[in-house]
Coordinates of C-alpha atoms in Angstrom, one line a residue:
Chain A
M1 CA 22.7 10.3 32.8
E2 CA 21.5 13.8 32.8
D3 CA 18.1 12.7 31.1
Q4 CA 17.4 11.5 34.3
D5 CA 16.0 13.9 36.7
Q6 CA 14.9 14.7 40.3
E7 CA 11.4 12.5 40.3
E8 CA 13.2 9.8 39.5
G9 CA 12.7 7.9 42.9
S10 CA 13.6 4.5 44.5
S11 CA 13.0 1.5 42.2
D12 CA 10.0 0.7 43.6
E13 CA 8.9 4.0 42.5
S14 CA 9.9 2.5 38.6
M15 CA 7.6 0.3 37.2
P16 CA 8.1 -1.2 33.4
W17 CA 5.5 -0.8 31.1
Q18 CA 4.9 -2.0 28.0
I19 CA 2.8 -0.7 25.1
V20 CA 2.1 -1.7 21.8
K21 CA 1.6 0.5 18.2
D22 CA 2.0 -1.1 14.7
D23 CA 3.2 -3.8 15.5
V24 CA 5.9 -2.5 17.6
V25 CA 6.6 -3.3 21.3
V26 CA 7.5 -0.8 23.4
I27 CA 9.2 -1.0 26.3
W28 CA 8.5 1.3 28.8
W29 CA 10.3 2.7 32.5
R30 CA 9.0 5.4 33.9
P31 CA 8.4 6.9 37.6
I32 CA 4.5 5.5 38.6
H33 CA 4.0 8.5 39.5
R34 CA 3.5 9.7 35.5
K35 CA 0.9 10.0 33.1
N36 CA 0.8 8.0 30.1
I37 CA 2.8 9.9 27.8
F38 CA 7.0 9.7 27.3
E39 CA 8.6 12.9 29.5
K40 CA 12.1 13.4 30.6
G41 CA 13.5 10.6 32.5
D42 CA 11.2 7.7 31.1
I43 CA 13.7 5.5 29.6
V44 CA 12.1 3.8 26.4
F45 CA 13.3 0.7 24.9
P46 CA 11.6 0.1 21.6
R47 CA 11.8 -3.3 19.6
G48 CA 14.5 -1.7 16.3
V49 CA 14.4 0.9 14.8
G50 CA 10.5 0.7 14.0
G51 CA 9.6 1.8 17.5
R52 CA 11.0 4.9 16.6
D53 CA 7.9 6.0 14.9
A54 CA 5.5 4.9 17.8
I55 CA 7.3 7.5 20.4
I56 CA 9.1 10.0 18.5
D57 CA 7.5 12.7 20.7
G58 CA 9.6 10.9 23.4
G59 CA 9.5 14.8 25.3
G60 CA 12.9 13.8 25.7
A61 CA 13.2 10.6 27.7
T62 CA 16.0 7.8 26.9
L63 CA 15.6 5.5 24.2
V64 CA 17.4 2.5 24.5
P65 CA 17.4 0.1 21.8
V66 CA 16.5 -3.5 23.0
A67 CA 19.5 -5.3 20.8
A68 CA 21.3 -3.3 23.7
L69 CA 20.0 -4.6 26.5
Y70 CA 20.5 -7.4 25.2
Q71 CA 23.9 -7.2 23.8
Y72 CA 24.5 -5.8 27.7
L73 CA 23.7 -8.7 29.1
S74 CA 25.8 -11.2 26.5
L75 CA 21.8 -12.4 25.3
E76 CA 21.1 -13.6 22.0
I77 CA 19.9 -10.6 19.8
E78 CA 16.9 -13.0 19.4
I79 CA 14.8 -13.4 22.1
E80 CA 11.0 -13.3 22.9
V81 CA 9.6 -10.2 24.0
E82 CA 7.9 -11.5 27.0
V83 CA 11.4 -13.0 27.8
A84 CA 12.8 -9.0 27.5
I85 CA 9.4 -8.2 29.0
E86 CA 9.9 -10.0 32.4
M87 CA 13.7 -9.4 32.2
A88 CA 12.8 -5.6 32.1
V89 CA 10.9 -6.2 35.3
K90 CA 13.7 -7.3 36.6
L91 CA 16.0 -5.5 36.9
P92 CA 17.1 -2.6 39.0
D93 CA 17.4 1.0 38.7
E94 CA 21.2 0.4 38.7
L95 CA 21.7 -1.5 35.7
I96 CA 19.4 0.1 33.8
V97 CA 21.4 3.2 34.5
Q98 CA 24.7 0.8 33.5
I99 CA 23.1 -0.2 30.5
I100 CA 22.6 3.2 29.1
S101 CA 25.6 4.6 29.8
F102 CA 27.0 1.8 27.9
Y103 CA 24.9 2.4 25.0
Q104 CA 25.6 5.7 24.5
Q105 CA 29.2 4.6 25.3
K106 CA 28.9 3.3 21.9
R107 CA 29.9 -0.1 22.8
F108 CA 27.2 -0.9 21.3
F109 CA 27.1 -1.5 17.6
V110 CA 23.6 -3.8 15.7
A111 CA 24.8 -6.9 14.3
V112 CA 25.7 -7.1 10.2
Q113 CA 26.8 -4.4 7.9
L114 CA 25.1 -3.5 5.0
P115 CA 26.6 -4.4 1.7
D116 CA 28.0 -0.7 0.3
E117 CA 26.2 -1.7 -2.9
L118 CA 22.8 -1.1 -1.1
I119 CA 24.0 1.9 0.9
V120 CA 24.6 3.4 -2.5
E121 CA 21.7 2.4 -4.1
I122 CA 19.7 3.8 -0.6
I123 CA 21.1 7.5 -0.6
S124 CA 20.4 7.8 -4.6
F125 CA 16.8 8.3 -3.9
L126 CA 17.9 11.4 -1.4
P127 CA 17.7 14.8 -1.7
A128 CA 21.6 16.5 -1.5
K129 CA 20.6 18.5 1.7
S130 CA 20.5 14.9 3.3
L131 CA 23.3 13.3 2.5
L132 CA 25.4 16.9 3.1
R133 CA 24.1 16.6 6.6
W134 CA 25.2 12.8 6.7
R135 CA 28.4 13.1 4.9
S136 CA 30.3 13.0 8.8
V137 CA 28.4 9.4 9.2
S138 CA 31.2 7.8 8.8
K139 CA 34.3 7.7 6.5
S140 CA 33.6 5.2 4.6
W141 CA 30.3 6.5 4.3
L142 CA 31.9 10.2 3.1
N143 CA 34.2 8.1 0.7
L144 CA 31.0 6.5 -1.2
M145 CA 29.3 9.9 -1.8
S146 CA 32.5 11.8 -3.5
S147 CA 33.1 9.2 -6.2
T148 CA 32.3 10.0 -9.5
K149 CA 30.3 7.4 -9.7
F150 CA 28.4 7.6 -6.7
K151 CA 27.7 11.3 -8.3
L152 CA 26.4 10.1 -11.5
M153 CA 23.9 7.0 -10.0
H154 CA 22.5 10.3 -7.0
L155 CA 21.8 12.3 -11.0
H156 CA 20.2 9.4 -12.5
N157 CA 17.9 8.4 -9.3
F158 CA 17.3 11.4 -7.5
N159 CA 15.9 13.8 -11.0
Q160 CA 13.9 10.7 -12.6
L161 CA 12.5 10.6 -8.7
N162 CA 12.0 14.6 -8.1
P163 CA 12.1 16.0 -11.9
R164 CA 12.2 19.7 -11.4
Y165 CA 12.7 22.7 -13.9
F166 CA 14.7 26.0 -13.3
V167 CA 12.3 29.0 -14.3
R168 CA 14.1 31.7 -15.6
R169 CA 12.0 34.6 -16.0
L170 CA 12.4 38.3 -17.9
D171 CA 10.1 40.7 -17.4
F172 CA 10.6 43.8 -19.6
Y173 CA 8.4 46.1 -17.9
A174 CA 9.4 45.8 -14.3
S175 CA 13.1 45.1 -16.4
E176 CA 13.7 42.1 -13.6
E177 CA 15.4 39.1 -14.0
W178 CA 13.6 35.7 -12.0
F179 CA 14.3 32.3 -11.4
R180 CA 12.7 29.9 -10.0
V181 CA 11.9 25.8 -9.7
H182 CA 9.2 24.2 -10.8
F183 CA 7.7 20.4 -10.5
D184 CA 8.0 18.9 -13.7
N185 CA 3.6 18.5 -13.5
E186 CA 0.6 19.1 -14.7
A187 CA 0.0 22.7 -12.2
F188 CA 3.7 23.1 -12.6
T189 CA 4.4 24.6 -8.3
S190 CA 6.8 26.0 -7.1
D191 CA 9.1 24.0 -4.9
R192 CA 7.2 26.5 -1.9
G193 CA 3.8 25.1 -2.8
T194 CA 3.5 29.1 -5.0
Q195 CA 2.2 28.9 -8.1
I196 CA 3.3 31.4 -10.9
E197 CA 1.1 31.9 -14.1
F198 CA 0.6 29.5 -16.4
P199 CA 0.6 29.6 -19.7
L200 CA 3.6 32.7 -19.6
D201 CA 2.2 35.8 -20.6
D202 CA 3.8 37.2 -24.3
I203 CA 5.8 40.1 -22.8
R204 CA 7.6 37.7 -20.2
V205 CA 10.2 35.6 -21.3
N206 CA 10.6 32.7 -19.6
I207 CA 13.3 30.1 -20.4
C208 CA 13.0 26.4 -18.5
F209 CA 15.2 24.9 -18.0
R210 CA 15.4 20.8 -16.9
I211 CA 17.7 20.7 -13.5
L212 CA 20.0 19.0 -13.6
D213 CA 21.6 18.8 -10.0
G214 CA 23.3 16.1 -7.5
L215 CA 26.5 16.1 -5.5
C216 CA 27.8 16.5 -9.4
G217 CA 31.1 17.1 -10.1
E218 CA 32.8 19.1 -7.4
S219 CA 29.7 21.4 -7.2
L220 CA 27.6 20.9 -4.8
A221 CA 24.6 22.1 -6.3
V222 CA 22.1 22.4 -4.5
M223 CA 18.7 23.0 -6.2
H224 CA 16.6 20.8 -4.1
S225 CA 14.2 22.8 -2.1
S226 CA 14.3 26.7 -2.8
D227 CA 14.3 27.5 0.3
L228 CA 18.2 25.8 0.1
Y229 CA 19.2 28.0 -1.6
G230 CA 17.0 30.9 -1.1
L231 CA 14.5 31.1 -4.7
K232 CA 11.5 32.8 -3.1
S233 CA 8.9 34.4 -5.2
G234 CA 9.9 37.7 -4.9
S235 CA 12.5 37.8 -3.4
T236 CA 16.2 39.1 -4.5
Y237 CA 18.8 36.4 -3.8
T238 CA 22.5 35.5 -4.7
Y239 CA 24.1 32.5 -6.1
T240 CA 26.3 32.5 -3.1
E241 CA 24.2 31.1 -0.8
V242 CA 23.7 28.2 -3.1
A243 CA 26.2 27.2 -5.5
M244 CA 28.7 26.3 -2.8
G245 CA 32.0 28.4 -4.7
K246 CA 31.6 26.1 -7.7
P247 CA 30.0 26.9 -11.0
L248 CA 26.3 25.6 -11.3
R249 CA 25.4 23.9 -14.0
L250 CA 21.8 23.9 -15.6
R251 CA 20.5 22.1 -19.0
N252 CA 17.6 22.4 -20.9
N253 CA 16.4 19.7 -23.1
G254 CA 18.4 21.1 -25.5
D255 CA 21.7 21.5 -25.4
M256 CA 22.2 25.3 -23.8
I257 CA 24.5 24.7 -21.0
V258 CA 24.3 28.2 -18.2
E259 CA 26.5 28.0 -15.9
L260 CA 26.2 30.2 -12.9
E261 CA 29.2 31.2 -11.4
K262 CA 29.0 32.5 -7.1
G263 CA 28.2 35.3 -6.5
D264 CA 25.7 35.4 -10.1
T265 CA 22.7 37.4 -8.8
V266 CA 19.0 35.8 -9.4
M267 CA 17.3 38.6 -9.8
K268 CA 18.9 41.6 -11.6
K269 CA 17.5 44.7 -12.6
H270 CA 18.3 45.8 -16.2
Chain B
M11 CA 2.8 -29.7 -19.7
S12 CA 3.7 -30.2 -15.8
K13 CA 5.2 -26.9 -15.0
K14 CA 8.9 -27.7 -13.0
T15 CA 9.1 -26.4 -10.0
L16 CA 12.6 -24.9 -8.0
T17 CA 13.0 -25.5 -4.0
L18 CA 14.5 -22.3 -2.3
M19 CA 16.6 -22.9 0.8
S20 CA 16.7 -20.2 3.5
K21 CA 19.2 -19.8 6.0
D22 CA 17.3 -20.8 8.7
K23 CA 16.8 -24.4 6.2
Q24 CA 13.1 -23.2 5.7
L25 CA 12.3 -24.9 2.2
F26 CA 10.0 -22.9 -0.2
N27 CA 9.0 -23.8 -3.5
I28 CA 8.2 -21.9 -6.6
E29 CA 7.3 -22.4 -9.9
E30 CA 11.4 -22.1 -12.4
H31 CA 9.4 -19.6 -14.7
L32 CA 8.2 -17.4 -12.3
A33 CA 11.7 -18.0 -9.8
V34 CA 14.2 -17.1 -13.0
Q35 CA 12.9 -13.3 -12.6
S36 CA 15.9 -13.5 -10.3
V37 CA 19.0 -13.4 -11.9
T38 CA 21.0 -15.5 -9.9
I39 CA 18.2 -18.0 -10.0
R40 CA 18.1 -18.1 -13.7
N41 CA 21.9 -18.2 -14.1
M42 CA 21.7 -21.2 -11.8
V43 CA 19.2 -22.7 -14.3
K44 CA 21.1 -22.2 -17.3
E45 CA 24.2 -23.7 -15.7
D46 CA 23.4 -26.8 -14.1
G47 CA 19.5 -27.3 -13.9
A48 CA 19.4 -26.7 -10.7
S49 CA 17.8 -30.3 -10.0
S50 CA 18.8 -29.9 -5.9
V51 CA 17.8 -27.3 -3.6
I52 CA 18.7 -24.2 -4.2
P53 CA 20.4 -22.8 -0.8
L54 CA 20.0 -18.7 0.2
P55 CA 22.5 -18.4 3.2
R56 CA 21.9 -15.1 3.5
V57 CA 18.1 -14.5 3.4
D58 CA 15.8 -15.9 6.6
S59 CA 12.2 -17.8 6.2
E60 CA 10.5 -14.4 7.0
T61 CA 12.5 -12.6 3.6
L62 CA 12.5 -15.6 1.6
A63 CA 8.5 -15.7 2.3
L64 CA 8.3 -11.8 1.3
V65 CA 10.8 -12.3 -2.0
I66 CA 8.3 -15.7 -3.1
E67 CA 5.6 -14.0 -2.2
Y68 CA 7.1 -11.5 -4.9
L69 CA 7.0 -13.6 -7.4
N70 CA 4.3 -15.6 -7.4
R71 CA 2.3 -12.4 -8.3
Q72 CA -0.3 -12.8 -11.4
Q73 CA -0.2 -9.1 -12.8
A74 CA -0.3 -7.8 -15.6
P75 CA 3.5 -6.4 -17.0
E76 CA 1.4 -3.0 -17.3
E77 CA 1.0 -3.0 -13.6
D78 CA 3.7 -4.2 -12.1
E79 CA 5.1 -0.9 -11.3
D80 CA 2.0 0.1 -9.2
Y81 CA 2.6 -3.7 -7.6
V82 CA 5.4 -3.6 -6.8
K83 CA 5.2 -0.2 -5.0
K84 CA 2.7 -1.0 -3.1
F85 CA 4.2 -4.3 -1.8
V86 CA 7.1 -2.8 -0.3
D87 CA 4.8 0.1 1.3
E88 CA 2.6 -2.2 2.8
R89 CA 5.8 -3.2 4.9
G90 CA 7.2 0.1 5.5
E91 CA 9.0 -0.8 8.6
I92 CA 13.1 0.2 7.4
P93 CA 14.6 -3.8 9.5
T94 CA 11.9 -5.9 7.3
L95 CA 12.6 -3.3 4.3
L96 CA 16.3 -3.9 3.9
E97 CA 16.1 -7.4 4.7
L98 CA 14.1 -7.3 1.4
A99 CA 16.6 -5.2 -0.3
Q100 CA 19.3 -7.2 1.1
A101 CA 18.1 -10.9 -0.5
A102 CA 16.5 -9.1 -4.1
L103 CA 20.7 -7.5 -4.3
D104 CA 21.2 -11.8 -4.1
L105 CA 18.8 -12.4 -6.0
D106 CA 19.6 -9.9 -8.5
I107 CA 15.4 -8.3 -8.9
K108 CA 16.5 -5.5 -9.4
K109 CA 13.3 -3.8 -9.2
L110 CA 13.0 -5.1 -6.4
M111 CA 15.7 -4.3 -5.2
D112 CA 15.1 -0.7 -6.0
A113 CA 11.8 -0.3 -4.8
A114 CA 12.9 -1.3 -1.0
C115 CA 16.2 1.3 -1.5
M116 CA 13.9 4.0 -2.7
K117 CA 11.0 3.6 0.5
V118 CA 13.9 2.9 3.6
A119 CA 15.7 6.3 0.9
D120 CA 12.0 7.5 1.7
L121 CA 12.2 7.0 5.1
I122 CA 14.9 7.7 6.6
K123 CA 15.2 11.3 4.5
D124 CA 14.8 13.9 8.0
F125 CA 16.9 11.7 10.4
T126 CA 19.3 12.9 12.3
L127 CA 23.2 11.9 11.5
E128 CA 22.6 9.3 14.8
E129 CA 19.3 8.3 13.4
V130 CA 20.4 7.0 10.0
R131 CA 24.0 5.6 11.5
E132 CA 21.3 3.6 13.3
A133 CA 18.6 3.0 10.7
L134 CA 21.5 1.9 8.8
R135 CA 23.7 0.4 10.9
I136 CA 27.0 2.7 10.9
E137 CA 29.6 2.5 12.7
N138 CA 30.8 5.9 14.0
D139 CA 34.4 6.2 13.1
R140 CA 34.9 9.5 13.1
T141 CA 35.4 11.7 16.2
P142 CA 33.6 14.3 17.7
E143 CA 36.0 17.2 16.1
E144 CA 36.1 15.5 12.6
E145 CA 32.5 15.7 13.3
K146 CA 32.4 19.2 14.1
A147 CA 34.6 20.3 11.5
I148 CA 32.6 18.6 8.6
R149 CA 28.4 19.8 10.3
D150 CA 30.3 23.9 10.4
E151 CA 31.0 23.1 7.1
F152 CA 27.4 23.0 5.5
Q153 CA 25.6 24.4 8.5
W154 CA 22.9 25.3 6.8
A155 CA 22.4 21.6 5.9
F156 CA 21.3 21.3 9.0

């Protein structure tokens, strides 16, 4: 309950509010003197996950799914919103506090588990960055993500959705080599929203690779967004930031395969 | 020639009629029809009536094949809530309607891609089976992704 601040008074100073946004009903518990925004000390019961959107700037308010309230009170999950509001009005502060700690102790979880097939399908469309961040979601999830089947599926699904090219440019005048990532569209815009000259001038040699990446093989070759692996135009970076200790395999439309090892320099002086 | 109609029954015992030639876009239904003619009611014990109504709406679409891709995208876009989309995806999985499932999953992926660990657990209903220490170890390994 560290979210409760000292302004939270006795129960007659608190009252539940109800707001409706985008068809999402949010039951909102706050001290009476507050303005119409959520802040620290408020307790918000969004109806389902969708409620999150309505209160995304919760300003430190404690969010508790209404389902947690039902479950705590051993009620059927499918309860009318009006009943829930009526119930919330009547609940004493101590009970609200108990429900929150009940929820936070994770003795609460949402009813039905989703089939693995569905989880795999959903996360195969996600960038590797999200997946890496979520590796510790659960053990079974890490197992799913580590399987070869999933890696191939991810490679196919994610890349189909986000076709990009890896551009290697050799500048003979400056004796420099550049690497950038560009979207596979007419504007050929780069991941950072910058543009390079296109068509490319003949002094510079450019090689485009379609990026075949993802969680392929054992290498966590993360090539989705340039800020991930430090490919910003005009700067010098090395692959130590990106290659995750394993070779990075890039392939163009032919069969040329370039493998970059950890420590390879992205921008080389000749 | 009169068109043959099938009856589907949702988890909460509601009945829905749909013309057979539209219903067989579902591979599951197609196989059932092939096997026994599916003259009686087809029960769908895992699909609630709200979701089934959506599936029927999708199957009943009057679209040229080349517009289909856009249609299914728009269809899921209009139902942009994660719980609804998950129900829809699950129904499409059960009924084996590949396009609808892919589109719903893609939409969910798009909605959750910036979620935190906790948020994604809640959205996809995953129970945390790790200790805080284990979680920290994994988190430290890929600190740059956070």
